[in-house]
Amino acid sequence: MMPSTIYKLHFILLVHTIVLLAVNAAPESQSLSCWLVEDIPGTETKPRSIQHTPVLIQFTDASGLTHTSPLTADPDTLILYVFDPSGKLSPDFTSCEITHHLPQETSLDWARSLTEEKRSPPSLGKTWYTVAARNEQDGRGVSFVLGPLGDKKDHFSVSLAVYSVSTIHAQLGKPLTIPCGMWRGHQPRFAVEWRHRAMGLGSLLYAYDGWKDKVEEHVPNCHLNFSALHSDGDASLLIENVDTSLEGTLLCTGYLPYLRAQREIQMVVTGKPQVTLQPSPLFARPGEEVTLTCDVSHFHPLEISVDFFVQLSGEPHPTLLSGSSLSAHTHNQDGTYSITAYQYMVASSDLNGARYICKVNHVSAPKGISASRTLKVAGVSAPSLEDIMYLFLTALVLYGTLSYLRRKAISLFGNQPDLKPQKNKSE
Ligand SMILES: *[C@@H]1O[C@H](CO)[C@@H](O)[C@H](O)[C@H]1NC(C)=O
């Protein structure tokens, strides 16, 4: 081996060692700031109130040991030492709220089998919490149930975690997977439930008892992947065909014996509009008043803007036109909307060749959707290539017709013997 190679290898090893040491010696911040939200019942002297207490969640290992230096929080802050076997607790959550969790039996059909043993562990009598944490940047959110870890009052362990994104944009008429994961440790007794809520009305979409492996309820359009659920805790809801009735909030709930955790997912159903611009073709005489009609149909949701632009021939960019008007929207049977926009204009010879554009801005199409027509003003244009071809074709057809008529006339009135048999042959 060349000495220089050995030297290089040594150097690489040294760099690796330094990097490894650095990673181990300075773990990223291993804590998460939260608020404990408590409902304080009213007394004779004080009305009922909501109390917010600052909390610092300090991550620990299974034995309750922390790997960072002791925390220096102010004395009002409650410190909770949390062991997270789910791996879903992270210091990068931007919002975090803690509430008391009351372990209890559930009377729902799909969760009843979870507690049929009637042997509730004594730990259920201790303090339990629900932690709802979110990362506002990427929309990730997790709902945790924290249960007691060992005998120390401020040590907890994640017992259940349900995680998902917070918002979904779904395309009308397309299949969709609404992600939701459930971490449950080694607990074989579990259930999953999906609900939909919109404008105060709720409905059950799916209910599955994982312990009995039984689908208790489901609407025809929705499915779960059972193998993915049992092996990886993937409780995502698979929807065959998105329609506007899904708009609203979807609730993914995971049940363990006496425990539950839930994530809310906002659904925005988007339908891309079809845009057509009339009249087509766009011909006018100089001085003629023309109303451009832009039909925008079958879109969802309702928020939309429609603008008209004109680009004169030779101009590099279109210019926004003012004075357009919008019809009232119609609500179609499939839940989508349609609307019509109008733009009035007077044709003139200098507008010949101008391109009129109707541009629609809608959440379903980030770049917008346009339709355009080119205005032809009568009596202005020199014959274009198309016109020339049209004239040529007309001349050709005329020539063909005339020569046919001529032959017909000759065969009828003339007495040319060589034409007769030819005609018979073709019949
Ligand atoms: C179900 O999930 C498994 C992974 O666990 C995957 O291989 C399979 O393709 C999924 N089935 C369907 C129908 O999506």
Coordinates of C-alpha atoms and ligand atoms in Angstrom, one line a residue:
M1 CA 0.0 0.0 0.0
M2 CA 1.2 3.5 -0.9
P3 CA 2.1 5.5 2.2
S4 CA -0.1 8.3 0.9
T5 CA -3.1 6.0 0.8
I6 CA -2.5 4.8 4.4
Y7 CA -2.3 8.4 5.4
K8 CA -5.6 9.2 3.7
L9 CA -7.3 6.2 5.4
H10 CA -6.1 7.4 8.7
F11 CA -7.4 10.8 8.0
I12 CA -10.8 9.5 7.0
L13 CA -11.0 7.3 10.1
L14 CA -10.1 10.3 12.2
V15 CA -12.9 12.4 10.6
H16 CA -15.4 9.6 11.2
T17 CA -14.4 9.4 14.9
I18 CA -14.7 13.1 15.4
V19 CA -18.2 13.1 13.7
L20 CA -19.4 10.1 15.8
L21 CA -18.1 11.8 19.0
A22 CA -19.8 15.0 18.1
V23 CA -23.1 13.3 17.4
N24 CA -23.0 11.4 20.7
A25 CA -21.7 14.3 22.8
A26 CA -24.2 16.9 21.7
P27 CA -27.6 15.3 21.2
E28 CA -30.1 17.8 19.9
S29 CA -32.5 19.3 22.3
Q30 CA -34.3 16.4 24.0
S31 CA -37.2 18.2 25.3
L32 CA -40.5 19.7 24.2
S33 CA -42.4 22.7 25.6
C34 CA -46.1 22.2 26.1
W35 CA -49.1 23.6 27.9
L36 CA -51.2 21.6 30.3
V37 CA -54.8 22.7 29.9
E38 CA -57.1 22.0 32.8
D39 CA -60.7 22.7 33.4
I40 CA -61.0 24.2 36.9
P41 CA -64.5 23.7 38.3
G42 CA -66.1 26.8 39.8
T43 CA -66.5 27.3 43.5
E44 CA -68.7 29.6 45.5
T45 CA -66.2 32.3 45.3
K46 CA -64.6 31.6 41.9
P47 CA -66.3 30.9 38.5
R48 CA -65.3 27.9 36.4
S49 CA -62.1 28.6 34.4
I50 CA -59.5 27.1 32.1
Q51 CA -56.0 26.9 33.6
H52 CA -52.9 26.8 31.4
T53 CA -49.7 25.6 33.0
P54 CA -46.3 25.5 31.2
V55 CA -44.9 22.0 30.9
L56 CA -41.5 20.7 29.8
I57 CA -41.5 17.2 28.5
Q58 CA -38.0 15.8 29.0
F59 CA -37.3 12.7 26.9
T60 CA -35.8 9.7 28.8
D61 CA -34.9 6.1 28.1
A62 CA -36.9 3.1 29.3
S63 CA -35.3 3.3 32.8
G64 CA -36.3 7.0 33.1
L65 CA -32.7 8.3 32.6
T66 CA -32.1 11.5 30.6
H67 CA -29.1 12.0 28.4
T68 CA -28.9 15.8 28.7
S69 CA -27.9 17.9 31.6
P70 CA -30.5 18.6 34.2
L71 CA -33.1 21.1 33.1
T72 CA -33.2 24.6 34.4
A73 CA -36.8 25.5 34.0
D74 CA -38.5 28.2 36.1
P75 CA -40.3 26.9 39.2
D76 CA -43.8 27.3 37.7
T77 CA -43.1 24.8 34.9
L78 CA -44.2 21.3 35.4
I79 CA -41.5 18.8 34.2
L80 CA -42.6 15.4 32.9
Y81 CA -40.1 12.7 32.1
V82 CA -41.3 10.7 29.1
F83 CA -40.1 7.5 27.6
D84 CA -41.2 7.2 24.0
P85 CA -41.0 3.7 22.5
S86 CA -43.1 4.8 19.5
G87 CA -40.4 7.1 18.2
K88 CA -43.1 9.7 17.3
L89 CA -42.3 12.2 20.1
S90 CA -40.0 14.8 18.7
P91 CA -38.6 18.2 19.8
D92 CA -39.6 19.8 16.5
F93 CA -43.3 20.1 17.3
T94 CA -44.3 23.7 17.2
S95 CA -47.5 23.3 19.2
C96 CA -48.2 20.9 22.1
E97 CA -51.1 20.7 24.4
I98 CA -51.6 18.3 27.3
T99 CA -54.8 17.3 28.9
H100 CA -55.7 14.7 31.6
H101 CA -56.7 11.4 30.2
L102 CA -59.3 9.3 32.0
P103 CA -58.9 5.6 31.2
Q104 CA -62.3 4.1 30.8
E105 CA -64.2 1.3 29.2
T106 CA -65.8 2.1 25.8
S107 CA -69.3 0.9 25.1
L108 CA -68.9 1.1 21.3
D109 CA -69.4 -2.3 19.6
W110 CA -66.0 -2.3 18.0
A111 CA -64.1 -1.6 21.2
R112 CA -66.1 -3.7 23.7
S113 CA -63.9 -6.9 23.1
L114 CA -60.8 -4.9 24.2
T115 CA -62.0 -4.9 27.9
E116 CA -64.0 -8.1 28.0
E117 CA -61.4 -9.6 30.4
K118 CA -62.5 -7.2 33.1
R119 CA -59.0 -7.2 34.5
S120 CA -58.1 -3.5 34.7
P121 CA -54.5 -2.9 35.6
P122 CA -53.9 -0.9 38.8
S123 CA -51.9 1.6 36.9
L124 CA -55.2 2.9 35.5
G125 CA -55.8 4.6 38.8
K126 CA -52.7 6.8 38.4
T127 CA -52.3 10.0 36.4
W128 CA -52.6 9.7 32.6
Y129 CA -52.3 12.4 30.0
T130 CA -53.1 13.0 26.4
V131 CA -50.6 15.0 24.4
A132 CA -51.7 16.6 21.2
A133 CA -48.6 17.8 19.3
R134 CA -48.2 19.3 15.9
N135 CA -45.6 20.6 13.5
E136 CA -47.1 23.6 11.8
Q137 CA -44.5 23.6 9.0
D138 CA -45.1 20.1 7.6
G139 CA -48.5 19.5 9.0
R140 CA -47.5 16.4 11.0
G141 CA -49.5 15.8 14.1
V142 CA -49.5 13.1 16.8
S143 CA -51.9 12.3 19.6
F144 CA -50.2 10.4 22.5
V145 CA -51.5 8.7 25.6
L146 CA -49.0 8.9 28.4
G147 CA -49.2 6.3 31.2
P148 CA -47.2 5.8 34.4
L149 CA -43.6 4.6 34.1
G150 CA -42.4 2.9 37.3
D151 CA -43.3 4.4 40.6
K152 CA -42.1 8.0 40.2
K153 CA -45.1 10.4 39.8
D154 CA -43.4 12.5 37.1
H155 CA -42.2 9.6 34.9
F156 CA -44.4 8.5 32.0
S157 CA -44.3 6.2 29.0
V158 CA -46.1 6.5 25.7
S159 CA -48.8 3.8 25.7
L160 CA -50.6 4.7 22.4
A161 CA -49.9 7.1 19.6
V162 CA -52.1 8.0 16.6
Y163 CA -50.4 10.1 14.0
S164 CA -51.3 11.7 10.7
V165 CA -51.1 14.8 8.5
S166 CA -53.4 17.7 9.5
T167 CA -54.8 18.7 6.1
I168 CA -55.4 16.9 2.9
H169 CA -56.3 18.2 -0.5
A170 CA -58.2 15.5 -2.4
Q171 CA -59.1 15.5 -6.1
L172 CA -62.7 14.9 -7.0
G173 CA -63.3 11.6 -8.6
K174 CA -59.9 10.2 -7.8
P175 CA -59.0 7.4 -5.4
L176 CA -57.4 8.6 -2.2
T177 CA -55.5 7.3 0.8
I178 CA -56.0 9.3 4.0
P179 CA -52.9 8.5 6.1
C180 CA -53.2 7.6 9.7
G181 CA -50.8 5.5 11.8
M182 CA -51.3 3.8 15.1
W183 CA -48.5 2.8 17.5
R184 CA -49.7 0.4 20.1
G185 CA -46.6 -1.4 21.3
H186 CA -47.3 -5.2 21.7
Q187 CA -50.9 -4.8 22.6
P188 CA -52.9 -7.2 20.5
R189 CA -56.3 -5.8 21.6
F190 CA -57.0 -2.7 19.6
A191 CA -59.7 -1.1 17.4
V192 CA -59.7 1.5 14.7
E193 CA -62.5 3.9 13.9
W194 CA -62.9 6.5 11.1
R195 CA -65.6 9.2 11.4
H196 CA -66.5 12.2 9.2
R197 CA -67.8 15.5 10.6
A198 CA -69.1 18.5 8.7
M199 CA -71.3 21.4 9.8
G200 CA -72.1 19.8 13.1
L201 CA -73.2 16.4 11.6
G202 CA -71.1 13.3 12.2
S203 CA -71.2 9.9 10.5
L204 CA -69.3 6.7 10.9
L205 CA -67.2 5.6 7.9
Y206 CA -65.3 2.6 9.2
A207 CA -65.1 0.6 12.5
Y208 CA -62.8 -2.4 12.8
D209 CA -62.1 -4.6 15.9
G210 CA -58.5 -5.7 15.5
W211 CA -58.7 -8.2 18.3
K212 CA -61.6 -10.1 16.8
D213 CA -60.5 -9.2 13.2
K214 CA -64.0 -8.0 12.4
V215 CA -65.3 -5.1 10.4
E216 CA -68.2 -3.8 12.5
E217 CA -69.2 -0.9 10.2
H218 CA -68.2 0.5 6.9
V219 CA -69.5 2.6 4.0
P220 CA -69.1 1.0 0.6
N221 CA -66.5 3.4 -0.8
C222 CA -64.0 3.0 2.1
H223 CA -61.5 0.2 3.0
L224 CA -58.6 -0.5 5.3
N225 CA -55.5 -2.6 4.5
F226 CA -55.6 -5.2 7.3
S227 CA -52.2 -6.7 6.7
A228 CA -50.6 -3.2 6.8
L229 CA -52.7 -2.4 9.9
H230 CA -51.7 -5.5 11.9
S231 CA -48.0 -5.5 10.8
D232 CA -47.1 -1.7 10.8
G233 CA -50.1 0.0 12.5
D234 CA -51.1 1.6 9.2
A235 CA -54.7 2.5 9.7
S236 CA -55.0 4.7 6.6
L237 CA -58.4 4.9 5.1
L238 CA -58.5 4.0 1.4
I239 CA -61.3 5.7 -0.6
E240 CA -62.2 4.5 -4.0
N241 CA -63.6 7.7 -5.4
V242 CA -63.5 11.1 -3.7
D243 CA -66.8 13.0 -3.8
T244 CA -67.7 16.4 -2.2
S245 CA -69.4 14.8 0.7
L246 CA -66.0 14.0 2.2
E247 CA -65.3 17.7 2.7
G248 CA -65.0 18.6 6.4
T249 CA -63.1 16.8 9.2
L250 CA -62.0 13.2 9.3
L251 CA -61.3 11.7 12.7
C252 CA -59.0 8.7 13.0
T253 CA -59.3 7.1 16.4
G254 CA -57.2 4.3 17.8
Y255 CA -58.5 2.3 20.8
L256 CA -56.6 0.1 23.3
P257 CA -58.2 -1.4 26.4
Y258 CA -59.4 1.7 28.4
L259 CA -57.4 4.1 26.2
R260 CA -58.1 6.1 23.1
A261 CA -56.2 8.6 20.9
Q262 CA -57.6 10.6 18.0
R263 CA -56.3 12.7 15.2
E264 CA -58.4 15.2 13.2
I265 CA -57.6 15.7 9.5
Q266 CA -59.1 18.6 7.5
M267 CA -60.3 17.5 4.1
V268 CA -60.5 19.9 1.2
V269 CA -62.0 18.4 -1.8
T270 CA -60.9 20.1 -5.0
G271 CA -62.5 19.8 -8.4
K272 CA -60.7 21.4 -11.4
P273 CA -63.0 23.5 -13.5
Q274 CA -63.6 23.2 -17.3
V275 CA -63.1 26.5 -18.9
T276 CA -64.5 27.5 -22.3
L277 CA -64.5 30.9 -24.0
Q278 CA -67.3 31.9 -26.4
P279 CA -68.0 33.0 -29.1
S280 CA -66.0 30.6 -31.1
P281 CA -64.8 31.4 -33.6
L282 CA -64.4 35.1 -32.6
F283 CA -65.3 37.1 -35.7
A284 CA -66.7 40.7 -35.7
R285 CA -67.2 43.7 -37.9
P286 CA -65.5 47.0 -37.0
G287 CA -67.7 48.7 -34.5
E288 CA -69.6 45.6 -33.5
E289 CA -70.3 45.0 -29.8
V290 CA -69.2 41.7 -28.6
T291 CA -69.7 40.0 -25.2
L292 CA -67.1 37.4 -24.4
T293 CA -68.5 34.6 -22.3
C294 CA -66.3 32.4 -20.2
D295 CA -68.0 29.3 -18.8
V296 CA -66.3 27.9 -15.7
S297 CA -67.9 24.6 -14.7
H298 CA -67.8 21.8 -12.2
F299 CA -65.3 23.2 -9.7
H300 CA -64.9 22.8 -6.0
P301 CA -64.6 24.6 -3.5
L302 CA -66.5 27.7 -4.4
E303 CA -63.7 30.3 -4.0
I304 CA -62.7 31.3 -7.5
S305 CA -61.6 34.3 -9.5
V306 CA -62.0 34.9 -13.3
D307 CA -60.1 37.6 -15.2
F308 CA -60.1 38.6 -18.8
F309 CA -56.9 39.6 -20.6
V310 CA -56.1 40.9 -24.1
Q311 CA -52.8 40.5 -25.9
L312 CA -52.7 42.7 -29.1
S313 CA -50.8 41.1 -31.9
G314 CA -47.1 42.0 -31.5
E315 CA -47.4 42.7 -27.8
P316 CA -45.2 40.5 -25.6
H317 CA -47.6 40.3 -22.6
P318 CA -51.4 40.2 -22.0
T319 CA -53.0 43.1 -20.3
L320 CA -55.8 42.8 -17.7
L321 CA -59.2 44.0 -18.9
S322 CA -61.5 45.9 -16.5
G323 CA -65.2 45.8 -16.3
S324 CA -65.9 42.1 -16.4
S325 CA -69.0 40.7 -14.6
L326 CA -69.8 37.4 -13.0
S327 CA -73.0 35.4 -12.9
A328 CA -74.5 33.9 -9.8
H329 CA -73.0 30.4 -9.2
T330 CA -75.0 27.3 -9.8
H331 CA -74.7 24.3 -7.5
N332 CA -74.5 21.1 -9.5
Q333 CA -76.0 17.7 -8.4
D334 CA -72.5 16.3 -7.7
G335 CA -71.7 19.1 -5.2
T336 CA -69.6 21.1 -7.6
Y337 CA -70.2 24.7 -8.7
S338 CA -70.4 26.5 -12.1
I339 CA -70.2 30.1 -12.9
T340 CA -70.1 32.4 -16.0
A341 CA -68.0 35.5 -16.5
Y342 CA -68.7 38.2 -19.1
Q343 CA -66.5 40.8 -20.8
Y344 CA -67.9 43.4 -23.1
M345 CA -65.8 44.9 -25.9
V346 CA -66.2 46.8 -29.2
A347 CA -64.3 45.4 -32.2
S348 CA -62.2 47.8 -34.2
S349 CA -59.7 47.3 -36.9
D350 CA -56.7 47.7 -34.6
L351 CA -57.9 44.8 -32.5
N352 CA -57.6 42.4 -35.4
G353 CA -55.5 39.5 -34.4
A354 CA -55.7 40.3 -30.7
R355 CA -55.8 37.3 -28.4
Y356 CA -58.6 37.3 -25.7
I357 CA -57.9 35.2 -22.6
C358 CA -60.1 34.1 -19.8
K359 CA -58.0 33.1 -16.8
V360 CA -59.3 31.2 -13.8
N361 CA -57.6 31.1 -10.5
H362 CA -58.6 28.2 -8.3
V363 CA -57.1 26.0 -5.5
S364 CA -57.3 23.0 -7.8
A365 CA -54.9 24.5 -10.4
P366 CA -51.9 26.3 -8.9
K367 CA -50.9 27.8 -12.2
G368 CA -54.4 28.8 -13.2
I369 CA -56.5 27.6 -16.1
S370 CA -56.9 29.7 -19.3
A371 CA -59.0 29.6 -22.5
S372 CA -58.3 32.0 -25.3
R373 CA -59.6 33.1 -28.7
T374 CA -58.1 35.3 -31.4
L375 CA -60.3 38.1 -32.8
K376 CA -60.7 38.4 -36.5
V377 CA -62.1 41.7 -37.6
A378 CA -63.8 41.6 -41.0
G379 CA -62.3 43.5 -43.9
V380 CA -58.9 44.2 -42.3
S381 CA -56.7 41.3 -42.7
A382 CA -54.6 40.6 -45.8
P383 CA -55.3 37.0 -46.8
S384 CA -53.5 34.7 -44.4
L385 CA -52.0 31.3 -45.3
E386 CA -55.2 29.6 -44.1
D387 CA -57.3 31.9 -46.3
I388 CA -55.1 31.2 -49.3
M389 CA -55.3 27.5 -48.7
Y390 CA -59.1 27.8 -48.4
L391 CA -59.3 29.8 -51.7
F392 CA -57.1 27.2 -53.3
L393 CA -59.3 24.3 -52.1
T394 CA -62.4 26.1 -53.2
A395 CA -60.9 26.7 -56.7
L396 CA -60.0 23.0 -56.8
V397 CA -63.4 21.8 -55.9
L398 CA -65.0 24.3 -58.4
Y399 CA -62.7 23.0 -61.1
G400 CA -63.5 19.4 -60.3
T401 CA -67.2 20.1 -60.3
L402 CA -67.1 22.0 -63.6
S403 CA -65.0 19.4 -65.4
Y404 CA -67.5 16.7 -64.2
L405 CA -70.4 18.7 -65.4
R406 CA -68.6 19.2 -68.7
R407 CA -68.1 15.5 -69.2
K408 CA -71.7 14.8 -68.1
A409 CA -72.9 17.3 -70.7
I410 CA -70.7 15.8 -73.4
S411 CA -71.9 12.3 -72.6
L412 CA -75.6 13.4 -72.7
F413 CA -75.5 15.7 -75.6
G414 CA -72.4 14.9 -77.5
N415 CA -71.9 11.6 -79.4
Q416 CA -68.5 10.5 -78.5
P417 CA -68.4 6.7 -78.6
D418 CA -65.3 6.3 -76.4
L419 CA -67.0 7.8 -73.3
K420 CA -70.1 5.6 -73.2
P421 CA -68.5 2.2 -72.4
Q422 CA -66.3 3.8 -69.8
K423 CA -69.3 5.1 -68.0
N424 CA -71.0 1.7 -68.0
K425 CA -68.0 0.1 -66.6
S426 CA -68.0 2.3 -63.6
E427 CA -71.6 1.6 -62.8
Ligands
LIG1 C1 -51.4 -3.5 2.0 O1 -50.2 -3.2 2.7 C2 -49.0 -3.9 2.3 C3 -47.9 -3.5 3.1 O2 -48.1 -3.8 4.4 C4 -48.8 -3.7 0.8 O3 -47.7 -4.5 0.4 C5 -50.0 -4.0 0.0 O4 -49.8 -3.7 -1.3 C6 -51.2 -3.2 0.5 N1 -52.4 -3.6 -0.2 C7 -53.1 -2.8 -0.8 C8 -54.4 -3.4 -1.5 O5 -52.9 -1.6 -0.9

